[in-house]
PDB file of N, CA, C and O in Angstrom:
ATOM      1  N   MET A 894    -166.531  47.562  61.200  1.00  0.00           N
ATOM      2  CA  MET A 894    -165.684  46.765  60.326  1.00  0.00           C
ATOM      3  C   MET A 894    -164.360  47.464  60.061  1.00  0.00           C
ATOM      4  O   MET A 894    -163.337  46.829  60.003  1.00  0.00           O
ATOM      5  N   GLN A 895    -164.365  48.779  59.915  1.00  0.00           N
ATOM      6  CA  GLN A 895    -163.131  49.491  59.631  1.00  0.00           C
ATOM      7  C   GLN A 895    -162.181  49.431  60.813  1.00  0.00           C
ATOM      8  O   GLN A 895    -160.974  49.379  60.639  1.00  0.00           O
ATOM      9  N   PHE A 896    -162.713  49.435  62.029  1.00  0.00           N
ATOM     10  CA  PHE A 896    -161.856  49.342  63.205  1.00  0.00           C
ATOM     11  C   PHE A 896    -161.149  47.991  63.233  1.00  0.00           C
ATOM     12  O   PHE A 896    -159.972  47.913  63.585  1.00  0.00           O
ATOM     13  N   LYS A 897    -161.839  46.916  62.834  1.00  0.00           N
ATOM     14  CA  LYS A 897    -161.213  45.596  62.775  1.00  0.00           C
ATOM     15  C   LYS A 897    -160.066  45.594  61.765  1.00  0.00           C
ATOM     16  O   LYS A 897    -159.029  44.992  61.999  1.00  0.00           O
ATOM     17  N   GLN A 898    -160.250  46.244  60.621  1.00  0.00           N
ATOM     18  CA  GLN A 898    -159.179  46.336  59.629  1.00  0.00           C
ATOM     19  C   GLN A 898    -157.998  47.098  60.201  1.00  0.00           C
ATOM     20  O   GLN A 898    -156.846  46.717  59.990  1.00  0.00           O
ATOM     21  N   TRP A 899    -158.275  48.159  60.924  1.00  0.00           N
ATOM     22  CA  TRP A 899    -157.219  48.975  61.519  1.00  0.00           C
ATOM     23  C   TRP A 899    -156.412  48.142  62.507  1.00  0.00           C
ATOM     24  O   TRP A 899    -155.188  48.161  62.487  1.00  0.00           O
ATOM     25  N   ILE A 900    -157.100  47.380  63.354  1.00  0.00           N
ATOM     26  CA  ILE A 900    -156.423  46.521  64.325  1.00  0.00           C
ATOM     27  C   ILE A 900    -155.627  45.433  63.611  1.00  0.00           C
ATOM     28  O   ILE A 900    -154.505  45.117  64.003  1.00  0.00           O
ATOM     29  N   THR A 901    -156.172  44.857  62.539  1.00  0.00           N
ATOM     30  CA  THR A 901    -155.462  43.830  61.777  1.00  0.00           C
ATOM     31  C   THR A 901    -154.173  44.385  61.181  1.00  0.00           C
ATOM     32  O   THR A 901    -153.111  43.773  61.291  1.00  0.00           O
ATOM     33  N   HIS A 902    -154.244  45.562  60.584  1.00  0.00           N
ATOM     34  CA  HIS A 902    -153.052  46.170  59.996  1.00  0.00           C
ATOM     35  C   HIS A 902    -152.030  46.521  61.068  1.00  0.00           C
ATOM     36  O   HIS A 902    -150.831  46.363  60.858  1.00  0.00           O
ATOM     37  N   LEU A 903    -152.495  46.982  62.211  1.00  0.00           N
ATOM     38  CA  LEU A 903    -151.587  47.272  63.317  1.00  0.00           C
ATOM     39  C   LEU A 903    -150.900  45.998  63.786  1.00  0.00           C
ATOM     40  O   LEU A 903    -149.686  45.988  64.018  1.00  0.00           O
ATOM     41  N   GLY A 904    -151.653  44.917  63.881  1.00  0.00           N
ATOM     42  CA  GLY A 904    -151.069  43.636  64.283  1.00  0.00           C
ATOM     43  C   GLY A 904    -150.017  43.150  63.312  1.00  0.00           C
ATOM     44  O   GLY A 904    -148.952  42.661  63.720  1.00  0.00           O
ATOM     45  N   VAL A 905    -150.275  43.284  62.020  1.00  0.00           N
ATOM     46  CA  VAL A 905    -149.294  42.884  61.005  1.00  0.00           C
ATOM     47  C   VAL A 905    -148.033  43.739  61.127  1.00  0.00           C
ATOM     48  O   VAL A 905    -146.919  43.232  61.072  1.00  0.00           O
ATOM     49  N   GLY A 906    -148.213  45.037  61.323  1.00  0.00           N
ATOM     50  CA  GLY A 906    -147.060  45.924  61.480  1.00  0.00           C
ATOM     51  C   GLY A 906    -146.230  45.569  62.700  1.00  0.00           C
ATOM     52  O   GLY A 906    -144.999  45.552  62.654  1.00  0.00           O
ATOM     53  N   LEU A 907    -146.885  45.271  63.811  1.00  0.00           N
ATOM     54  CA  LEU A 907    -146.155  44.885  65.018  1.00  0.00           C
ATOM     55  C   LEU A 907    -145.442  43.550  64.839  1.00  0.00           C
ATOM     56  O   LEU A 907    -144.343  43.353  65.351  1.00  0.00           O
ATOM     57  N   LEU A 908    -146.056  42.640  64.102  1.00  0.00           N
ATOM     58  CA  LEU A 908    -145.414  41.363  63.815  1.00  0.00           C
ATOM     59  C   LEU A 908    -144.152  41.560  62.983  1.00  0.00           C
ATOM     60  O   LEU A 908    -143.114  40.966  63.262  1.00  0.00           O
ATOM     61  N   VAL A 909    -144.219  42.424  61.974  1.00  0.00           N
ATOM     62  CA  VAL A 909    -143.049  42.736  61.159  1.00  0.00           C
ATOM     63  C   VAL A 909    -141.946  43.336  62.034  1.00  0.00           C
ATOM     64  O   VAL A 909    -140.771  42.972  61.927  1.00  0.00           O
ATOM     65  N   ALA A 910    -142.326  44.254  62.909  1.00  0.00           N
ATOM     66  CA  ALA A 910    -141.341  44.878  63.792  1.00  0.00           C
ATOM     67  C   ALA A 910    -140.721  43.860  64.736  1.00  0.00           C
ATOM     68  O   ALA A 910    -139.516  43.920  65.026  1.00  0.00           O
ATOM     69  N   THR A 911    -141.497  42.901  65.211  1.00  0.00           N
ATOM     70  CA  THR A 911    -140.971  41.875  66.110  1.00  0.00           C
ATOM     71  C   THR A 911    -139.918  41.030  65.413  1.00  0.00           C
ATOM     72  O   THR A 911    -138.852  40.759  65.978  1.00  0.00           O
ATOM     73  N   PHE A 912    -140.180  40.616  64.175  1.00  0.00           N
ATOM     74  CA  PHE A 912    -139.196  39.834  63.446  1.00  0.00           C
ATOM     75  C   PHE A 912    -137.963  40.665  63.109  1.00  0.00           C
ATOM     76  O   PHE A 912    -136.850  40.158  63.084  1.00  0.00           O
ATOM     77  N   ALA A 913    -138.150  41.938  62.846  1.00  0.00           N
ATOM     78  CA  ALA A 913    -137.016  42.807  62.555  1.00  0.00           C
ATOM     79  C   ALA A 913    -136.123  42.953  63.782  1.00  0.00           C
ATOM     80  O   ALA A 913    -134.904  43.032  63.671  1.00  0.00           O
ATOM     81  N   LEU A 914    -136.713  42.986  64.962  1.00  0.00           N
ATOM     82  CA  LEU A 914    -135.933  43.093  66.195  1.00  0.00           C
ATOM     83  C   LEU A 914    -135.136  41.830  66.476  1.00  0.00           C
ATOM     84  O   LEU A 914    -134.082  41.886  67.106  1.00  0.00           O
ATOM     85  N   GLY A 915    -135.601  40.693  66.009  1.00  0.00           N
ATOM     86  CA  GLY A 915    -134.957  39.424  66.312  1.00  0.00           C
ATOM     87  C   GLY A 915    -133.775  39.088  65.422  1.00  0.00           C
ATOM     88  O   GLY A 915    -133.190  38.030  65.553  1.00  0.00           O
ATOM     89  N   SER A 916    -133.389  39.966  64.537  1.00  0.00           N
ATOM     90  CA  SER A 916    -132.298  39.691  63.614  1.00  0.00           C
ATOM     91  C   SER A 916    -130.966  39.648  64.364  1.00  0.00           C
ATOM     92  O   SER A 916    -130.534  40.624  64.960  1.00  0.00           O
ATOM     93  N   GLN A 917    -130.286  38.506  64.323  1.00  0.00           N
ATOM     94  CA  GLN A 917    -129.016  38.333  65.028  1.00  0.00           C
ATOM     95  C   GLN A 917    -127.823  38.767  64.179  1.00  0.00           C
ATOM     96  O   GLN A 917    -126.739  38.966  64.706  1.00  0.00           O
ATOM     97  N   ALA A 918    -127.986  38.892  62.875  1.00  0.00           N
ATOM     98  CA  ALA A 918    -126.875  39.229  61.991  1.00  0.00           C
ATOM     99  C   ALA A 918    -126.626  40.732  61.900  1.00  0.00           C
ATOM    100  O   ALA A 918    -125.626  41.152  61.336  1.00  0.00           O
ATOM    101  N   ALA A 919    -127.502  41.530  62.449  1.00  0.00           N
ATOM    102  CA  ALA A 919    -127.370  42.981  62.336  1.00  0.00           C
ATOM    103  C   ALA A 919    -126.227  43.486  63.208  1.00  0.00           C
ATOM    104  O   ALA A 919    -126.047  43.071  64.347  1.00  0.00           O
ATOM    105  N   MET A 920    -125.431  44.399  62.642  1.00  0.00           N
ATOM    106  CA  MET A 920    -124.373  45.050  63.410  1.00  0.00           C
ATOM    107  C   MET A 920    -124.987  46.157  64.267  1.00  0.00           C
ATOM    108  O   MET A 920    -124.492  46.439  65.348  1.00  0.00           O
ATOM    109  N   TRP A 921    -126.029  46.773  63.775  1.00  0.00           N
ATOM    110  CA  TRP A 921    -126.801  47.764  64.530  1.00  0.00           C
ATOM    111  C   TRP A 921    -128.232  47.723  64.039  1.00  0.00           C
ATOM    112  O   TRP A 921    -128.505  47.302  62.917  1.00  0.00           O
ATOM    113  N   SER A 922    -129.144  48.142  64.887  1.00  0.00           N
ATOM    114  CA  SER A 922    -130.555  48.078  64.542  1.00  0.00           C
ATOM    115  C   SER A 922    -131.322  49.112  65.354  1.00  0.00           C
ATOM    116  O   SER A 922    -130.985  49.380  66.513  1.00  0.00           O
ATOM    117  N   ASP A 923    -132.340  49.700  64.744  1.00  0.00           N
ATOM    118  CA  ASP A 923    -133.188  50.664  65.433  1.00  0.00           C
ATOM    119  C   ASP A 923    -134.614  50.519  64.906  1.00  0.00           C
ATOM    120  O   ASP A 923    -134.838  50.530  63.697  1.00  0.00           O
ATOM    121  N   THR A 924    -135.570  50.346  65.822  1.00  0.00           N
ATOM    122  CA  THR A 924    -136.981  50.234  65.462  1.00  0.00           C
ATOM    123  C   THR A 924    -137.766  51.217  66.306  1.00  0.00           C
ATOM    124  O   THR A 924    -137.525  51.339  67.505  1.00  0.00           O
ATOM    125  N   GLU A 925    -138.697  51.940  65.668  1.00  0.00           N
ATOM    126  CA  GLU A 925    -139.484  52.954  66.362  1.00  0.00           C
ATOM    127  C   GLU A 925    -140.961  52.791  66.029  1.00  0.00           C
ATOM    128  O   GLU A 925    -141.317  52.385  64.930  1.00  0.00           O
ATOM    129  N   LEU A 926    -141.800  53.151  66.991  1.00  0.00           N
ATOM    130  CA  LEU A 926    -143.246  53.181  66.812  1.00  0.00           C
ATOM    131  C   LEU A 926    -143.711  54.584  67.177  1.00  0.00           C
ATOM    132  O   LEU A 926    -143.413  55.078  68.267  1.00  0.00           O
ATOM    133  N   HIS A 927    -144.417  55.238  66.254  1.00  0.00           N
ATOM    134  CA  HIS A 927    -144.932  56.588  66.473  1.00  0.00           C
ATOM    135  C   HIS A 927    -146.452  56.556  66.347  1.00  0.00           C
ATOM    136  O   HIS A 927    -146.983  55.948  65.422  1.00  0.00           O
ATOM    137  N   VAL A 928    -147.132  57.228  67.267  1.00  0.00           N
ATOM    138  CA  VAL A 928    -148.584  57.369  67.197  1.00  0.00           C
ATOM    139  C   VAL A 928    -148.905  58.853  67.290  1.00  0.00           C
ATOM    140  O   VAL A 928    -148.457  59.531  68.214  1.00  0.00           O
ATOM    141  N   ALA A 929    -149.646  59.360  66.312  1.00  0.00           N
ATOM    142  CA  ALA A 929    -150.067  60.765  66.299  1.00  0.00           C
ATOM    143  C   ALA A 929    -151.578  60.807  66.164  1.00  0.00           C
ATOM    144  O   ALA A 929    -152.166  60.085  65.360  1.00  0.00           O
ATOM    145  N   ASN A 930    -152.205  61.647  66.958  1.00  0.00           N
ATOM    146  CA  ASN A 930    -153.654  61.759  66.926  1.00  0.00           C
ATOM    147  C   ASN A 930    -154.030  63.232  67.036  1.00  0.00           C
ATOM    148  O   ASN A 930    -153.484  63.949  67.866  1.00  0.00           O
ATOM    149  N   GLY A 931    -154.937  63.687  66.181  1.00  0.00           N
ATOM    150  CA  GLY A 931    -155.367  65.070  66.262  1.00  0.00           C
ATOM    151  C   GLY A 931    -156.151  65.493  65.045  1.00  0.00           C
ATOM    152  O   GLY A 931    -156.528  64.681  64.206  1.00  0.00           O
ATOM    153  N   VAL A 932    -156.368  66.777  64.964  1.00  0.00           N
ATOM    154  CA  VAL A 932    -157.083  67.360  63.832  1.00  0.00           C
ATOM    155  C   VAL A 932    -156.044  67.845  62.829  1.00  0.00           C
ATOM    156  O   VAL A 932    -155.198  68.670  63.146  1.00  0.00           O
ATOM    157  N   ILE A 933    -156.088  67.289  61.625  1.00  0.00           N
ATOM    158  CA  ILE A 933    -155.100  67.579  60.581  1.00  0.00           C
ATOM    159  C   ILE A 933    -155.820  68.147  59.364  1.00  0.00           C
ATOM    160  O   ILE A 933    -156.900  67.670  58.987  1.00  0.00           O
ATOM    161  N   LEU A 934    -155.218  69.135  58.733  1.00  0.00           N
ATOM    162  CA  LEU A 934    -155.785  69.720  57.526  1.00  0.00           C
ATOM    163  C   LEU A 934    -155.570  68.765  56.353  1.00  0.00           C
ATOM    164  O   LEU A 934    -154.452  68.383  56.046  1.00  0.00           O
ATOM    165  N   ASP A 935    -156.648  68.359  55.711  1.00  0.00           N
ATOM    166  CA  ASP A 935    -156.593  67.560  54.495  1.00  0.00           C
ATOM    167  C   ASP A 935    -156.467  68.521  53.322  1.00  0.00           C
ATOM    168  O   ASP A 935    -157.403  69.250  53.006  1.00  0.00           O
ATOM    169  N   ALA A 936    -155.300  68.529  52.685  1.00  0.00           N
ATOM    170  CA  ALA A 936    -155.035  69.492  51.615  1.00  0.00           C
ATOM    171  C   ALA A 936    -155.940  69.287  50.403  1.00  0.00           C
ATOM    172  O   ALA A 936    -156.264  70.234  49.695  1.00  0.00           O
ATOM    173  N   PHE A 937    -156.365  68.041  50.147  1.00  0.00           N
ATOM    174  CA  PHE A 937    -157.203  67.763  48.981  1.00  0.00           C
ATOM    175  C   PHE A 937    -158.650  68.165  49.223  1.00  0.00           C
ATOM    176  O   PHE A 937    -159.316  68.681  48.337  1.00  0.00           O
ATOM    177  N   ALA A 938    -159.150  67.928  50.431  1.00  0.00           N
ATOM    178  CA  ALA A 938    -160.536  68.273  50.743  1.00  0.00           C
ATOM    179  C   ALA A 938    -160.665  69.686  51.304  1.00  0.00           C
ATOM    180  O   ALA A 938    -161.762  70.205  51.421  1.00  0.00           O
ATOM    181  N   GLU A 939    -159.532  70.294  51.649  1.00  0.00           N
ATOM    182  CA  GLU A 939    -159.477  71.637  52.223  1.00  0.00           C
ATOM    183  C   GLU A 939    -160.358  71.769  53.464  1.00  0.00           C
ATOM    184  O   GLU A 939    -161.107  72.727  53.618  1.00  0.00           O
ATOM    185  N   LYS A 940    -160.262  70.769  54.350  1.00  0.00           N
ATOM    186  CA  LYS A 940    -160.976  70.839  55.630  1.00  0.00           C
ATOM    187  C   LYS A 940    -160.172  70.080  56.686  1.00  0.00           C
ATOM    188  O   LYS A 940    -159.331  69.243  56.372  1.00  0.00           O
ATOM    189  N   ASN A 941    -160.432  70.408  57.942  1.00  0.00           N
ATOM    190  CA  ASN A 941    -159.774  69.739  59.061  1.00  0.00           C
ATOM    191  C   ASN A 941    -160.520  68.458  59.393  1.00  0.00           C
ATOM    192  O   ASN A 941    -161.749  68.429  59.409  1.00  0.00           O
ATOM    193  N   GLU A 942    -159.753  67.373  59.673  1.00  0.00           N
ATOM    194  CA  GLU A 942    -160.372  66.084  59.964  1.00  0.00           C
ATOM    195  C   GLU A 942    -159.663  65.418  61.135  1.00  0.00           C
ATOM    196  O   GLU A 942    -158.446  65.525  61.275  1.00  0.00           O
ATOM    197  N   ASP A 943    -160.436  64.700  61.964  1.00  0.00           N
ATOM    198  CA  ASP A 943    -159.853  63.901  63.045  1.00  0.00           C
ATOM    199  C   ASP A 943    -159.072  62.750  62.422  1.00  0.00           C
ATOM    200  O   ASP A 943    -159.627  61.968  61.646  1.00  0.00           O
ATOM    201  N   THR A 944    -157.797  62.640  62.777  1.00  0.00           N
ATOM    202  CA  THR A 944    -156.929  61.649  62.160  1.00  0.00           C
ATOM    203  C   THR A 944    -156.045  60.989  63.212  1.00  0.00           C
ATOM    204  O   THR A 944    -155.561  61.656  64.119  1.00  0.00           O
ATOM    205  N   THR A 945    -155.835  59.683  63.070  1.00  0.00           N
ATOM    206  CA  THR A 945    -154.860  58.946  63.868  1.00  0.00           C
ATOM    207  C   THR A 945    -153.875  58.307  62.905  1.00  0.00           C
ATOM    208  O   THR A 945    -154.281  57.625  61.965  1.00  0.00           O
ATOM    209  N   ILE A 946    -152.584  58.519  63.137  1.00  0.00           N
ATOM    210  CA  ILE A 946    -151.546  57.968  62.266  1.00  0.00           C
ATOM    211  C   ILE A 946    -150.604  57.123  63.119  1.00  0.00           C
ATOM    212  O   ILE A 946    -150.103  57.582  64.148  1.00  0.00           O
ATOM    213  N   ILE A 947    -150.369  55.881  62.684  1.00  0.00           N
ATOM    214  CA  ILE A 947    -149.419  54.987  63.346  1.00  0.00           C
ATOM    215  C   ILE A 947    -148.309  54.689  62.349  1.00  0.00           C
ATOM    216  O   ILE A 947    -148.574  54.263  61.227  1.00  0.00           O
ATOM    217  N   THR A 948    -147.061  54.928  62.758  1.00  0.00           N
ATOM    218  CA  THR A 948    -145.903  54.688  61.910  1.00  0.00           C
ATOM    219  C   THR A 948    -144.957  53.723  62.606  1.00  0.00           C
ATOM    220  O   THR A 948    -144.613  53.923  63.770  1.00  0.00           O
ATOM    221  N   ILE A 949    -144.534  52.684  61.904  1.00  0.00           N
ATOM    222  CA  ILE A 949    -143.500  51.766  62.385  1.00  0.00           C
ATOM    223  C   ILE A 949    -142.315  51.914  61.445  1.00  0.00           C
ATOM    224  O   ILE A 949    -142.456  51.769  60.232  1.00  0.00           O
ATOM    225  N   GLN A 950    -141.134  52.221  62.013  1.00  0.00           N
ATOM    226  CA  GLN A 950    -139.912  52.386  61.225  1.00  0.00           C
ATOM    227  C   GLN A 950    -138.858  51.402  61.723  1.00  0.00           C
ATOM    228  O   GLN A 950    -138.759  51.159  62.923  1.00  0.00           O
ATOM    229  N   HIS A 951    -138.077  50.869  60.801  1.00  0.00           N
ATOM    230  CA  HIS A 951    -136.975  49.980  61.164  1.00  0.00           C
ATOM    231  C   HIS A 951    -135.798  50.266  60.242  1.00  0.00           C
ATOM    232  O   HIS A 951    -135.961  50.373  59.028  1.00  0.00           O
ATOM    233  N   ALA A 952    -134.626  50.375  60.835  1.00  0.00           N
ATOM    234  CA  ALA A 952    -133.386  50.525  60.070  1.00  0.00           C
ATOM    235  C   ALA A 952    -132.335  49.637  60.726  1.00  0.00           C
ATOM    236  O   ALA A 952    -132.301  49.496  61.951  1.00  0.00           O
ATOM    237  N   SER A 953    -131.497  49.018  59.915  1.00  0.00           N
ATOM    238  CA  SER A 953    -130.429  48.183  60.458  1.00  0.00           C
ATOM    239  C   SER A 953    -129.267  48.117  59.475  1.00  0.00           C
ATOM    240  O   SER A 953    -129.436  48.315  58.276  1.00  0.00           O
ATOM    241  N   GLY A 954    -128.093  47.864  60.016  1.00  0.00           N
ATOM    242  CA  GLY A 954    -126.889  47.714  59.205  1.00  0.00           C
ATOM    243  C   GLY A 954    -126.328  46.312  59.367  1.00  0.00           C
ATOM    244  O   GLY A 954    -126.321  45.758  60.465  1.00  0.00           O
ATOM    245  N   HIS A 955    -125.885  45.748  58.270  1.00  0.00           N
ATOM    246  CA  HIS A 955    -125.345  44.394  58.255  1.00  0.00           C
ATOM    247  C   HIS A 955    -123.957  44.424  57.628  1.00  0.00           C
ATOM    248  O   HIS A 955    -123.510  45.436  57.102  1.00  0.00           O
ATOM    249  N   LYS A 956    -123.303  43.297  57.640  1.00  0.00           N
ATOM    250  CA  LYS A 956    -121.970  43.183  57.055  1.00  0.00           C
ATOM    251  C   LYS A 956    -121.982  43.531  55.561  1.00  0.00           C
ATOM    252  O   LYS A 956    -121.039  44.124  55.054  1.00  0.00           O
ATOM    253  N   TYR A 957    -123.057  43.197  54.871  1.00  0.00           N
ATOM    254  CA  TYR A 957    -123.129  43.390  53.423  1.00  0.00           C
ATOM    255  C   TYR A 957    -124.007  44.559  52.993  1.00  0.00           C
ATOM    256  O   TYR A 957    -124.278  44.723  51.813  1.00  0.00           O
ATOM    257  N   GLY A 958    -124.473  45.371  53.900  1.00  0.00           N
ATOM    258  CA  GLY A 958    -125.304  46.510  53.522  1.00  0.00           C
ATOM    259  C   GLY A 958    -126.232  46.921  54.652  1.00  0.00           C
ATOM    260  O   GLY A 958    -126.041  46.531  55.802  1.00  0.00           O
ATOM    261  N   SER A 959    -127.225  47.713  54.301  1.00  0.00           N
ATOM    262  CA  SER A 959    -128.180  48.194  55.305  1.00  0.00           C
ATOM    263  C   SER A 959    -129.581  48.202  54.704  1.00  0.00           C
ATOM    264  O   SER A 959    -129.753  48.058  53.498  1.00  0.00           O
ATOM    265  N   ASN A 960    -130.571  48.349  55.566  1.00  0.00           N
ATOM    266  CA  ASN A 960    -131.943  48.425  55.071  1.00  0.00           C
ATOM    267  C   ASN A 960    -132.755  49.387  55.921  1.00  0.00           C
ATOM    268  O   ASN A 960    -132.386  49.715  57.046  1.00  0.00           O
ATOM    269  N   PHE A 961    -133.846  49.847  55.336  1.00  0.00           N
ATOM    270  CA  PHE A 961    -134.776  50.743  56.012  1.00  0.00           C
ATOM    271  C   PHE A 961    -136.174  50.428  55.505  1.00  0.00           C
ATOM    272  O   PHE A 961    -136.371  50.225  54.313  1.00  0.00           O
ATOM    273  N   LEU A 962    -137.135  50.359  56.416  1.00  0.00           N
ATOM    274  CA  LEU A 962    -138.520  50.181  56.007  1.00  0.00           C
ATOM    275  C   LEU A 962    -139.425  50.932  56.968  1.00  0.00           C
ATOM    276  O   LEU A 962    -139.046  51.190  58.114  1.00  0.00           O
ATOM    277  N   PHE A 963    -140.583  51.317  56.482  1.00  0.00           N
ATOM    278  CA  PHE A 963    -141.582  51.921  57.349  1.00  0.00           C
ATOM    279  C   PHE A 963    -142.967  51.595  56.820  1.00  0.00           C
ATOM    280  O   PHE A 963    -143.152  51.317  55.639  1.00  0.00           O
ATOM    281  N   VAL A 964    -143.927  51.616  57.740  1.00  0.00           N
ATOM    282  CA  VAL A 964    -145.324  51.379  57.409  1.00  0.00           C
ATOM    283  C   VAL A 964    -146.133  52.474  58.088  1.00  0.00           C
ATOM    284  O   VAL A 964    -145.963  52.712  59.282  1.00  0.00           O
ATOM    285  N   ASP A 965    -146.966  53.158  57.326  1.00  0.00           N
ATOM    286  CA  ASP A 965    -147.880  54.166  57.871  1.00  0.00           C
ATOM    287  C   ASP A 965    -149.304  53.650  57.749  1.00  0.00           C
ATOM    288  O   ASP A 965    -149.718  53.192  56.685  1.00  0.00           O
ATOM    289  N   GLN A 966    -150.050  53.745  58.835  1.00  0.00           N
ATOM    290  CA  GLN A 966    -151.472  53.450  58.839  1.00  0.00           C
ATOM    291  C   GLN A 966    -152.169  54.708  59.328  1.00  0.00           C
ATOM    292  O   GLN A 966    -151.841  55.206  60.408  1.00  0.00           O
ATOM    293  N   SER A 967    -153.086  55.238  58.555  1.00  0.00           N
ATOM    294  CA  SER A 967    -153.826  56.418  59.005  1.00  0.00           C
ATOM    295  C   SER A 967    -155.320  56.100  59.005  1.00  0.00           C
ATOM    296  O   SER A 967    -155.829  55.443  58.105  1.00  0.00           O
ATOM    297  N   TYR A 968    -155.975  56.553  60.053  1.00  0.00           N
ATOM    298  CA  TYR A 968    -157.416  56.376  60.171  1.00  0.00           C
ATOM    299  C   TYR A 968    -158.052  57.749  60.265  1.00  0.00           C
ATOM    300  O   TYR A 968    -157.806  58.493  61.214  1.00  0.00           O
ATOM    301  N   VAL A 969    -158.844  58.097  59.253  1.00  0.00           N
ATOM    302  CA  VAL A 969    -159.582  59.354  59.231  1.00  0.00           C
ATOM    303  C   VAL A 969    -161.033  59.009  59.532  1.00  0.00           C
ATOM    304  O   VAL A 969    -161.591  58.079  58.939  1.00  0.00           O
ATOM    305  N   LYS A 970    -161.635  59.756  60.442  1.00  0.00           N
ATOM    306  CA  LYS A 970    -162.960  59.421  60.974  1.00  0.00           C
ATOM    307  C   LYS A 970    -163.987  59.099  59.897  1.00  0.00           C
ATOM    308  O   LYS A 970    -164.676  58.095  59.969  1.00  0.00           O
ATOM    309  N   ASP A 971    -164.132  59.911  58.876  1.00  0.00           N
ATOM    310  CA  ASP A 971    -165.167  59.686  57.862  1.00  0.00           C
ATOM    311  C   ASP A 971    -164.681  58.918  56.629  1.00  0.00           C
ATOM    312  O   ASP A 971    -165.487  58.502  55.810  1.00  0.00           O
ATOM    313  N   LYS A 972    -163.368  58.735  56.492  1.00  0.00           N
ATOM    314  CA  LYS A 972    -162.828  58.085  55.295  1.00  0.00           C
ATOM    315  C   LYS A 972    -162.381  56.656  55.524  1.00  0.00           C
ATOM    316  O   LYS A 972    -162.245  55.900  54.580  1.00  0.00           O
ATOM    317  N   GLY A 973    -162.057  56.284  56.752  1.00  0.00           N
ATOM    318  CA  GLY A 973    -161.613  54.937  57.033  1.00  0.00           C
ATOM    319  C   GLY A 973    -160.104  54.813  57.084  1.00  0.00           C
ATOM    320  O   GLY A 973    -159.386  55.778  57.325  1.00  0.00           O
ATOM    321  N   LEU A 974    -159.615  53.614  56.837  1.00  0.00           N
ATOM    322  CA  LEU A 974    -158.211  53.268  56.969  1.00  0.00           C
ATOM    323  C   LEU A 974    -157.473  53.430  55.652  1.00  0.00           C
ATOM    324  O   LEU A 974    -157.957  53.016  54.608  1.00  0.00           O
ATOM    325  N   GLU A 975    -156.275  54.026  55.706  1.00  0.00           N
ATOM    326  CA  GLU A 975    -155.413  54.137  54.539  1.00  0.00           C
ATOM    327  C   GLU A 975    -154.021  53.656  54.931  1.00  0.00           C
ATOM    328  O   GLU A 975    -153.590  53.841  56.059  1.00  0.00           O
ATOM    329  N   SER A 976    -153.332  53.030  54.004  1.00  0.00           N
ATOM    330  CA  SER A 976    -151.986  52.517  54.243  1.00  0.00           C
ATOM    331  C   SER A 976    -151.013  53.142  53.278  1.00  0.00           C
ATOM    332  O   SER A 976    -151.345  53.436  52.142  1.00  0.00           O
ATOM    333  N   TYR A 977    -149.781  53.314  53.764  1.00  0.00           N
ATOM    334  CA  TYR A 977    -148.726  53.818  52.900  1.00  0.00           C
ATOM    335  C   TYR A 977    -147.460  53.077  53.225  1.00  0.00           C
ATOM    336  O   TYR A 977    -147.126  52.859  54.349  1.00  0.00           O
TER     337      TYR A 977
END
C-alpha cells in the first residue's frame, strides 16, 4: 500500500511539473527532477536507513514577478512515505 502512495505522489508531482513547463507567459523557466537513493543517517533515530528521495523543483520569471516551488518525497524502508 505504501508503494502505491509513493507512486501516486510521484504522479501528482510530475503533473504539476508538466503544467509548470507549459506556461507561455514566462520570460524564463527552469524545472528539475532529482532522485537520490542510498543509506542516509537519520539524525533523530541515530541510525542509518535505506532512503529514496525524489525532488521536483520549478522556478520561472514573469513580467510581474517570479516564483519558485519544490516538492520532496522521501521513502524510508521501515517508515514509509513522507512529503515536504
